[in-house]
């Protein structure tokens, strides 16, 4: 590791921190990738050298998430936001219903797109509590003939996350953009999982889709080639030019996760990191006010307010001055948010929690 590098305390919500080791390896390999005399960006996406990178990234993801054999791992573009449309375009017929579980802004955006294609309905919503909680499993009562149910596993903006997923007898789809690979997940509970890479997996530009093979067979035939899942599945996500450099980076992030002990180890670290900051909130006697209900707390995005508007402004200004980047809450909710994705080091969380304690001591 290069000890000269000064790295920021990066709490950005996305794009967000990448592991230093991965950045340094990419830097090393940048101008001459493994003896090719070219960077990864300059390789043909049809070349053997690139194919190794591509297939390794897919294999790593399957291994780390224990993806069963009856699923495909696809690399799509257009972000998680395109999946909001691609899902109903393929799996919701005009007369069909689909249940959307509303837990925040991203669920709302997904729901909005589905209305263009069929009859989605809001199965349950926690909007009346300003999305401060995840519904209880017994609140999830759906119609027997729903085409699918859709949920957002981690609510990046409101700072809530599911601890346990429902078991349902219609296809279950999940937007896991902001917590994929942060802890073990039973992929077999879902028929389709999607995630923009730029939070936990790599740079922006790649969207991972994990989809059951038999679901692909049910897709709508009447959609453009590039919006069909089968186009990606049949061509190993190489029908057209994929975002090759992003996929290379994603593969290296996955190698990094494997190197530190896989998803179980990552989950343990994430618990420890989040605890530092949640403890600072819980032990502040109301000086810091957490947004999420305790049993719905996200391990990735920690949202809170500082008691008093002026004090909150001061807190954010001082945090910035001290080098904590990205701590302002999302423009739609305000307040403060620390995004502590996989690649955010323990030391950064420790430094931030100490800053919180110190700020309270001086201003509380
Ligand atoms: C960031 C995010 C998105 C949007 O992702 P894009 O790749 O920018 O389209 C969607 N859902 C969730 C949960 C997110 O965190």
CSV table of C-alpha atoms and ligand atoms in Angstrom, one decimal:
chain,number,residue,atom,x,y,z
A,1,UNK,CA,0.0,0.0,0.0
A,2,UNK,CA,1.2,3.5,-0.8
A,3,UNK,CA,1.5,5.3,2.5
A,4,UNK,CA,2.0,8.7,0.8
A,5,UNK,CA,-1.6,8.8,-0.5
A,6,UNK,CA,-4.0,10.9,1.5
A,7,UNK,CA,-7.5,9.5,1.2
A,8,UNK,CA,-10.6,11.4,2.0
A,9,UNK,CA,-13.1,10.3,4.6
A,10,UNK,CA,-15.6,9.5,1.9
A,11,UNK,CA,-19.2,9.1,3.0
A,12,UNK,CA,-20.7,9.8,-0.4
A,13,UNK,CA,-24.0,8.1,-1.1
A,14,UNK,CA,-23.1,7.0,-4.7
A,15,UNK,CA,-20.8,7.0,-6.5
A,16,UNK,CA,-19.0,6.2,-3.4
A,17,UNK,CA,-15.7,5.0,-1.9
A,18,UNK,CA,-13.8,2.2,-3.6
A,19,UNK,CA,-11.1,0.1,-1.9
A,20,UNK,CA,-7.7,1.7,-2.0
A,21,UNK,CA,-6.1,-1.6,-2.9
A,22,UNK,CA,-8.4,-1.9,-6.0
A,23,UNK,CA,-7.6,1.6,-7.1
A,24,UNK,CA,-3.9,1.0,-6.8
A,25,UNK,CA,-4.0,-2.2,-8.7
A,26,UNK,CA,-6.0,-0.6,-11.5
A,27,UNK,CA,-3.4,2.2,-11.5
A,28,UNK,CA,-0.6,-0.3,-11.8
A,29,UNK,CA,-2.3,-2.1,-14.6
A,30,UNK,CA,-3.6,0.9,-16.4
A,31,UNK,CA,-1.3,1.5,-19.3
A,32,UNK,CA,-0.2,-2.1,-19.8
A,33,UNK,CA,-2.8,-4.6,-18.8
A,34,UNK,CA,-1.2,-8.0,-18.1
A,35,UNK,CA,1.3,-7.7,-20.9
A,36,UNK,CA,-1.1,-6.7,-23.7
A,37,UNK,CA,0.5,-3.2,-24.1
A,38,UNK,CA,-2.9,-1.7,-23.7
A,39,UNK,CA,-5.3,-0.6,-21.0
A,40,UNK,CA,-8.4,-2.7,-20.4
A,41,UNK,CA,-10.3,0.2,-22.0
A,42,UNK,CA,-8.5,-0.3,-25.2
A,43,UNK,CA,-9.0,-4.1,-25.5
A,44,UNK,CA,-11.6,-5.5,-27.9
A,45,UNK,CA,-14.6,-6.7,-26.0
A,46,UNK,CA,-14.3,-9.8,-28.2
A,47,UNK,CA,-10.7,-10.5,-27.3
A,48,UNK,CA,-9.6,-13.4,-25.1
A,49,UNK,CA,-7.9,-11.0,-22.7
A,50,UNK,CA,-11.2,-9.2,-22.1
A,51,UNK,CA,-13.2,-12.4,-21.9
A,52,UNK,CA,-11.2,-13.5,-19.0
A,53,UNK,CA,-11.9,-10.3,-17.1
A,54,UNK,CA,-15.6,-10.5,-17.9
A,55,UNK,CA,-16.1,-14.1,-17.0
A,56,UNK,CA,-14.1,-13.8,-13.8
A,57,UNK,CA,-16.3,-10.9,-12.6
A,58,UNK,CA,-19.4,-13.1,-13.2
A,59,UNK,CA,-17.9,-16.1,-11.5
A,60,UNK,CA,-16.8,-14.0,-8.5
A,61,UNK,CA,-20.3,-12.6,-8.1
A,62,UNK,CA,-21.8,-16.1,-8.3
A,63,UNK,CA,-19.4,-17.4,-5.8
A,64,UNK,CA,-19.7,-14.5,-3.3
A,65,UNK,CA,-23.5,-14.5,-3.3
A,66,UNK,CA,-23.8,-18.3,-3.7
A,67,UNK,CA,-26.0,-17.7,-6.7
A,68,UNK,CA,-27.8,-21.0,-7.6
A,69,UNK,CA,-27.3,-22.6,-11.0
A,70,UNK,CA,-30.7,-21.8,-12.3
A,71,UNK,CA,-29.9,-18.0,-12.3
A,72,UNK,CA,-28.1,-15.8,-14.7
A,73,UNK,CA,-25.8,-12.9,-13.8
A,74,UNK,CA,-26.1,-10.2,-16.3
A,75,UNK,CA,-24.3,-6.8,-16.9
A,76,UNK,CA,-26.7,-4.2,-18.2
A,77,UNK,CA,-26.4,-0.4,-18.6
A,78,UNK,CA,-28.8,2.4,-17.8
A,79,UNK,CA,-28.4,2.1,-14.1
A,80,UNK,CA,-30.9,0.7,-11.6
A,81,UNK,CA,-33.2,3.4,-12.9
A,82,UNK,CA,-33.6,1.6,-16.3
A,83,UNK,CA,-34.6,-1.6,-14.4
A,84,UNK,CA,-37.5,0.4,-13.0
A,85,UNK,CA,-38.9,0.3,-16.6
A,86,UNK,CA,-37.3,-2.8,-17.9
A,87,UNK,CA,-39.0,-5.0,-15.3
A,88,UNK,CA,-42.6,-4.0,-16.0
A,89,UNK,CA,-41.9,-3.7,-19.7
A,90,UNK,CA,-41.0,-7.4,-19.7
A,91,UNK,CA,-43.1,-8.9,-16.9
A,92,UNK,CA,-46.2,-6.8,-16.5
A,93,UNK,CA,-49.0,-7.1,-19.1
A,94,UNK,CA,-51.4,-4.2,-19.5
A,95,UNK,CA,-54.2,-6.0,-17.6
A,96,UNK,CA,-52.0,-7.4,-14.9
A,97,UNK,CA,-51.4,-6.3,-11.3
A,98,UNK,CA,-48.0,-6.0,-9.5
A,99,UNK,CA,-47.6,-5.2,-5.8
A,100,UNK,CA,-45.1,-2.5,-4.9
A,101,UNK,CA,-43.8,-2.3,-1.4
A,102,UNK,CA,-43.2,1.4,-0.8
A,103,UNK,CA,-40.3,2.2,1.5
A,104,UNK,CA,-38.8,5.4,0.0
A,105,UNK,CA,-38.0,7.5,-3.0
A,106,UNK,CA,-36.5,4.7,-5.1
A,107,UNK,CA,-39.7,2.6,-4.6
A,108,UNK,CA,-41.7,5.6,-5.7
A,109,UNK,CA,-39.6,5.9,-8.9
A,110,UNK,CA,-40.0,2.2,-9.6
A,111,UNK,CA,-43.7,2.3,-9.1
A,112,UNK,CA,-44.1,5.3,-11.4
A,113,UNK,CA,-42.5,3.5,-14.3
A,114,UNK,CA,-44.6,0.3,-13.8
A,115,UNK,CA,-47.8,2.4,-14.2
A,116,UNK,CA,-46.8,2.9,-17.9
A,117,UNK,CA,-47.2,-0.8,-18.5
A,118,UNK,CA,-49.8,-2.4,-16.3
A,119,UNK,CA,-51.7,-2.0,-13.1
A,120,UNK,CA,-49.2,-1.8,-10.3
A,121,UNK,CA,-50.6,-1.0,-6.8
A,122,UNK,CA,-49.0,0.1,-3.5
A,123,UNK,CA,-49.2,-3.1,-1.5
A,124,UNK,CA,-48.0,-1.3,1.7
A,125,UNK,CA,-46.4,2.0,2.2
A,126,UNK,CA,-44.5,3.5,5.2
A,127,UNK,CA,-44.8,7.0,3.7
A,128,UNK,CA,-47.0,8.3,6.6
A,129,UNK,CA,-44.0,7.9,8.9
A,130,UNK,CA,-41.7,9.6,6.4
A,131,UNK,CA,-40.4,6.2,5.4
A,132,UNK,CA,-38.7,5.7,8.8
A,133,UNK,CA,-39.5,2.0,8.9
A,134,UNK,CA,-39.6,-1.2,6.9
A,135,UNK,CA,-43.0,-2.9,7.0
A,136,UNK,CA,-43.5,-6.0,9.2
A,137,UNK,CA,-43.7,-9.2,7.3
A,138,UNK,CA,-47.4,-9.7,8.2
A,139,UNK,CA,-48.2,-6.4,6.5
A,140,UNK,CA,-47.3,-8.0,3.2
A,141,UNK,CA,-50.6,-9.3,1.9
A,142,UNK,CA,-50.8,-9.5,-1.8
A,143,UNK,CA,-53.2,-10.7,-4.5
A,144,UNK,CA,-52.8,-14.4,-5.6
A,145,UNK,CA,-52.6,-13.3,-9.2
A,146,UNK,CA,-50.0,-10.5,-8.9
A,147,UNK,CA,-47.5,-10.7,-11.7
A,148,UNK,CA,-44.8,-10.0,-9.1
A,149,UNK,CA,-43.9,-8.1,-6.0
A,150,UNK,CA,-41.2,-5.4,-5.9
A,151,UNK,CA,-39.2,-4.2,-2.9
A,152,UNK,CA,-36.2,-2.0,-2.2
A,153,UNK,CA,-33.9,-3.8,0.2
A,154,UNK,CA,-32.1,-0.8,1.4
A,155,UNK,CA,-33.4,2.8,1.3
A,156,UNK,CA,-30.4,4.9,0.5
A,157,UNK,CA,-32.1,8.2,1.1
A,158,UNK,CA,-34.1,7.4,4.3
A,159,UNK,CA,-31.6,5.0,5.9
A,160,UNK,CA,-33.7,2.0,6.4
A,161,UNK,CA,-33.0,-1.6,5.4
A,162,UNK,CA,-34.8,-5.0,5.5
A,163,UNK,CA,-33.5,-7.5,8.1
A,164,UNK,CA,-35.7,-10.4,6.8
A,165,UNK,CA,-37.4,-10.8,3.5
A,166,UNK,CA,-41.0,-12.1,3.0
A,167,UNK,CA,-41.6,-15.5,1.5
A,168,UNK,CA,-44.3,-15.1,-1.1
A,169,UNK,CA,-45.8,-17.4,-3.8
A,170,UNK,CA,-45.5,-14.9,-6.7
A,171,UNK,CA,-42.2,-13.7,-8.2
A,172,UNK,CA,-40.3,-11.4,-5.9
A,173,UNK,CA,-38.1,-8.7,-7.4
A,174,UNK,CA,-35.7,-6.5,-5.4
A,175,UNK,CA,-33.7,-3.3,-6.0
A,176,UNK,CA,-30.5,-4.1,-4.0
A,177,UNK,CA,-28.5,-1.2,-5.3
A,178,UNK,CA,-27.3,0.1,-2.0
A,179,UNK,CA,-26.8,-3.0,0.0
A,180,UNK,CA,-25.9,-5.8,-2.4
A,181,UNK,CA,-22.8,-7.7,-1.1
A,182,UNK,CA,-23.0,-6.0,2.3
A,183,UNK,CA,-24.2,-9.2,4.0
A,184,UNK,CA,-25.2,-12.7,3.0
A,185,UNK,CA,-28.5,-12.9,1.1
A,186,UNK,CA,-30.6,-15.9,0.1
A,187,UNK,CA,-30.8,-15.4,-3.6
A,188,UNK,CA,-33.2,-18.2,-4.1
A,189,UNK,CA,-35.9,-16.1,-2.3
A,190,UNK,CA,-35.9,-13.8,-5.3
A,191,UNK,CA,-36.7,-14.2,-8.9
A,192,UNK,CA,-34.8,-11.0,-9.9
A,193,UNK,CA,-32.3,-8.9,-8.1
A,194,UNK,CA,-30.8,-5.7,-9.6
A,195,UNK,CA,-28.2,-3.2,-8.4
A,196,UNK,CA,-26.4,-0.2,-9.9
A,197,UNK,CA,-22.7,-0.9,-9.2
A,198,UNK,CA,-21.7,2.5,-7.9
A,199,UNK,CA,-22.5,1.9,-4.2
A,200,UNK,CA,-21.0,-1.4,-3.2
A,201,UNK,CA,-19.7,-3.1,-6.4
A,202,UNK,CA,-17.6,-0.7,-8.4
A,203,UNK,CA,-17.9,2.4,-10.5
A,204,UNK,CA,-21.1,3.7,-12.1
A,205,UNK,CA,-22.0,2.4,-15.6
A,206,UNK,CA,-22.7,-1.3,-14.8
A,207,UNK,CA,-25.9,-2.6,-13.5
A,208,UNK,CA,-25.9,-6.2,-12.1
A,209,UNK,CA,-29.0,-8.3,-12.7
A,210,UNK,CA,-29.4,-11.7,-11.1
A,211,UNK,CA,-32.4,-13.4,-12.7
A,212,UNK,CA,-34.0,-16.8,-12.7
A,213,UNK,CA,-33.5,-18.5,-16.0
A,214,UNK,CA,-37.2,-19.6,-16.2
A,215,UNK,CA,-38.3,-16.1,-15.6
A,216,UNK,CA,-36.4,-14.9,-18.7
A,217,UNK,CA,-38.5,-17.3,-20.8
A,218,UNK,CA,-41.7,-15.4,-19.7
A,219,UNK,CA,-40.5,-12.0,-20.8
A,220,UNK,CA,-42.6,-9.9,-23.2
A,221,UNK,CA,-41.6,-10.6,-26.8
A,222,UNK,CA,-42.7,-7.2,-28.0
A,223,UNK,CA,-39.8,-5.1,-26.6
A,224,UNK,CA,-36.7,-3.8,-28.2
A,225,UNK,CA,-33.7,-6.1,-28.3
A,226,UNK,CA,-31.6,-4.1,-25.9
A,227,UNK,CA,-34.4,-4.1,-23.3
A,228,UNK,CA,-34.9,-7.8,-23.2
A,229,UNK,CA,-33.2,-9.9,-20.6
A,230,UNK,CA,-32.8,-12.8,-23.0
A,231,UNK,CA,-30.5,-10.6,-25.2
A,232,UNK,CA,-28.1,-10.3,-22.3
A,233,UNK,CA,-28.5,-13.9,-21.1
A,234,UNK,CA,-28.0,-15.5,-24.6
A,235,UNK,CA,-24.9,-13.5,-25.3
A,236,UNK,CA,-23.2,-13.6,-21.9
A,237,UNK,CA,-23.9,-9.8,-21.7
A,238,UNK,CA,-21.8,-9.3,-24.8
A,239,UNK,CA,-24.5,-8.6,-27.4
A,240,UNK,CA,-23.2,-5.1,-27.8
A,241,UNK,CA,-20.1,-3.4,-26.2
A,242,UNK,CA,-20.4,-3.6,-22.5
A,243,UNK,CA,-18.8,-1.0,-20.1
A,244,UNK,CA,-15.5,-3.0,-20.1
A,245,UNK,CA,-13.6,-0.8,-17.7
A,246,UNK,CA,-16.4,-0.8,-15.2
A,247,UNK,CA,-16.7,-4.5,-15.4
A,248,UNK,CA,-13.0,-4.9,-14.8
A,249,UNK,CA,-13.2,-2.7,-11.7
A,250,UNK,CA,-16.2,-4.6,-10.5
A,251,UNK,CA,-14.3,-7.8,-10.8
A,252,UNK,CA,-11.4,-6.3,-8.8
A,253,UNK,CA,-13.7,-5.1,-6.1
A,254,UNK,CA,-15.1,-8.7,-5.9
A,255,UNK,CA,-11.5,-10.0,-5.7
A,256,UNK,CA,-11.0,-7.6,-2.8
A,257,UNK,CA,-14.1,-8.9,-1.0
A,258,UNK,CA,-12.9,-12.5,-1.5
A,259,UNK,CA,-9.5,-11.6,-0.2
A,260,UNK,CA,-10.8,-10.2,3.1
A,261,UNK,CA,-12.9,-13.3,3.7
A,262,UNK,CA,-16.1,-12.9,1.7
A,263,UNK,CA,-19.5,-11.6,2.5
A,264,UNK,CA,-19.7,-13.0,6.0
A,265,UNK,CA,-16.6,-11.1,7.0
A,266,UNK,CA,-17.8,-7.9,5.2
A,267,UNK,CA,-21.1,-8.2,7.1
A,268,UNK,CA,-19.3,-8.4,10.4
A,269,UNK,CA,-17.2,-5.3,9.5
A,270,UNK,CA,-20.3,-3.4,8.4
A,271,UNK,CA,-22.0,-4.1,11.7
A,272,UNK,CA,-19.0,-2.8,13.6
A,273,UNK,CA,-18.7,0.3,11.5
A,274,UNK,CA,-22.4,1.2,11.7
A,275,UNK,CA,-22.4,0.6,15.4
A,276,UNK,CA,-19.8,3.3,16.0
A,277,UNK,CA,-22.1,5.9,14.5
A,278,UNK,CA,-25.4,4.6,15.8
A,279,UNK,CA,-23.9,4.5,19.3
A,280,UNK,CA,-23.0,8.2,19.0
A,281,UNK,CA,-26.6,8.9,18.1
A,282,UNK,CA,-28.1,6.6,20.8
A,283,UNK,CA,-25.9,7.8,23.6
A,284,UNK,CA,-26.4,11.5,22.8
A,285,UNK,CA,-29.5,12.0,24.9
A,286,UNK,CA,-31.4,13.4,22.0
A,287,UNK,CA,-28.7,15.7,20.7
A,288,UNK,CA,-28.6,13.5,17.6
A,289,UNK,CA,-31.9,12.2,16.4
A,290,UNK,CA,-31.8,9.1,14.2
A,291,UNK,CA,-34.4,9.0,11.4
A,292,UNK,CA,-34.9,5.3,11.1
A,293,UNK,CA,-36.8,3.2,13.7
A,294,UNK,CA,-34.2,1.1,15.5
A,295,UNK,CA,-35.3,-2.2,14.1
A,296,UNK,CA,-35.4,-0.8,10.5
A,297,UNK,CA,-31.9,0.7,10.6
A,298,UNK,CA,-29.7,0.5,7.5
A,299,UNK,CA,-26.1,-0.7,7.9
A,300,UNK,CA,-25.2,1.3,4.8
A,301,UNK,CA,-26.8,4.7,5.1
A,302,UNK,CA,-27.1,6.3,8.5
A,303,UNK,CA,-29.5,9.2,8.6
A,304,UNK,CA,-29.9,11.6,11.5
A,305,UNK,CA,-30.6,15.2,12.5
A,306,UNK,CA,-28.9,17.5,14.9
A,307,UNK,CA,-31.1,19.1,17.5
A,308,UNK,CA,-31.8,22.6,16.2
A,309,UNK,CA,-31.5,23.9,12.7
A,310,UNK,CA,-28.7,26.3,13.4
A,311,UNK,CA,-26.7,23.7,15.2
A,312,UNK,CA,-27.2,21.2,12.3
A,313,UNK,CA,-25.9,23.8,9.8
A,314,UNK,CA,-22.8,24.3,12.1
A,315,UNK,CA,-22.4,20.5,12.4
A,316,UNK,CA,-22.4,20.0,8.6
A,317,UNK,CA,-20.0,22.9,8.1
A,318,UNK,CA,-17.6,21.7,10.6
A,319,UNK,CA,-17.8,18.1,9.4
A,320,UNK,CA,-16.8,19.4,5.9
A,321,UNK,CA,-14.0,21.4,7.4
A,322,UNK,CA,-12.7,18.3,9.2
A,323,UNK,CA,-12.6,16.4,5.9
A,324,UNK,CA,-15.8,14.3,6.1
A,325,UNK,CA,-17.2,14.2,2.6
A,326,UNK,CA,-20.8,13.7,1.6
A,327,UNK,CA,-22.4,14.0,5.1
A,328,UNK,CA,-25.3,16.2,4.0
A,329,UNK,CA,-28.6,14.4,3.8
A,330,UNK,CA,-30.3,13.9,0.5
A,331,UNK,CA,-31.9,17.1,-0.8
A,332,UNK,CA,-35.4,15.6,-0.4
A,333,UNK,CA,-35.1,14.9,3.3
A,334,UNK,CA,-32.3,17.2,4.7
A,335,UNK,CA,-30.4,16.4,7.8
A,336,UNK,CA,-27.3,14.3,7.8
A,337,UNK,CA,-26.4,11.0,6.2
A,338,UNK,CA,-23.2,9.0,6.5
A,339,UNK,CA,-23.0,6.3,3.8
A,340,UNK,CA,-20.7,3.6,5.1
A,341,UNK,CA,-20.6,1.1,2.2
A,342,UNK,CA,-18.3,-1.9,2.1
A,343,UNK,CA,-15.2,0.1,1.0
A,344,UNK,CA,-15.5,2.8,3.7
A,345,UNK,CA,-12.8,1.8,6.2
A,346,UNK,CA,-13.4,1.3,9.9
A,347,UNK,CA,-11.0,4.2,10.7
A,348,UNK,CA,-13.2,6.6,8.7
A,349,UNK,CA,-16.3,5.6,10.8
A,350,UNK,CA,-14.3,5.8,14.0
A,351,UNK,CA,-13.0,9.3,13.1
A,352,UNK,CA,-16.6,10.4,12.3
A,353,UNK,CA,-18.1,9.0,15.5
A,354,UNK,CA,-15.4,10.8,17.5
A,355,UNK,CA,-16.1,14.0,15.6
A,356,UNK,CA,-19.8,13.6,16.6
A,357,UNK,CA,-18.9,13.1,20.3
A,358,UNK,CA,-16.6,16.1,20.2
A,359,UNK,CA,-19.1,18.3,18.5
A,360,UNK,CA,-21.7,17.5,21.1
A,361,UNK,CA,-19.3,18.1,23.9
A,362,UNK,CA,-18.6,21.6,22.7
A,363,UNK,CA,-22.1,22.5,21.5
A,364,UNK,CA,-24.5,20.3,23.5
B,1,LIG,C1,-28.7,4.8,-6.3
B,1,LIG,C2,-29.9,4.0,-6.3
B,1,LIG,C3,-30.7,3.9,-7.5
B,1,LIG,C4,-30.4,4.6,-8.7
B,1,LIG,O1,-29.3,4.0,-9.4
B,1,LIG,P1,-28.9,4.5,-10.8
B,1,LIG,O2,-27.8,3.5,-11.2
B,1,LIG,O3,-28.3,5.9,-10.6
B,1,LIG,O4,-30.0,4.5,-11.7
B,1,LIG,C5,-31.8,3.1,-7.4
B,1,LIG,N1,-32.2,2.4,-6.3
B,1,LIG,C6,-31.5,2.5,-5.2
B,1,LIG,C7,-31.9,1.8,-3.9
B,1,LIG,C8,-30.3,3.3,-5.1
B,1,LIG,O5,-29.6,3.4,-4.0
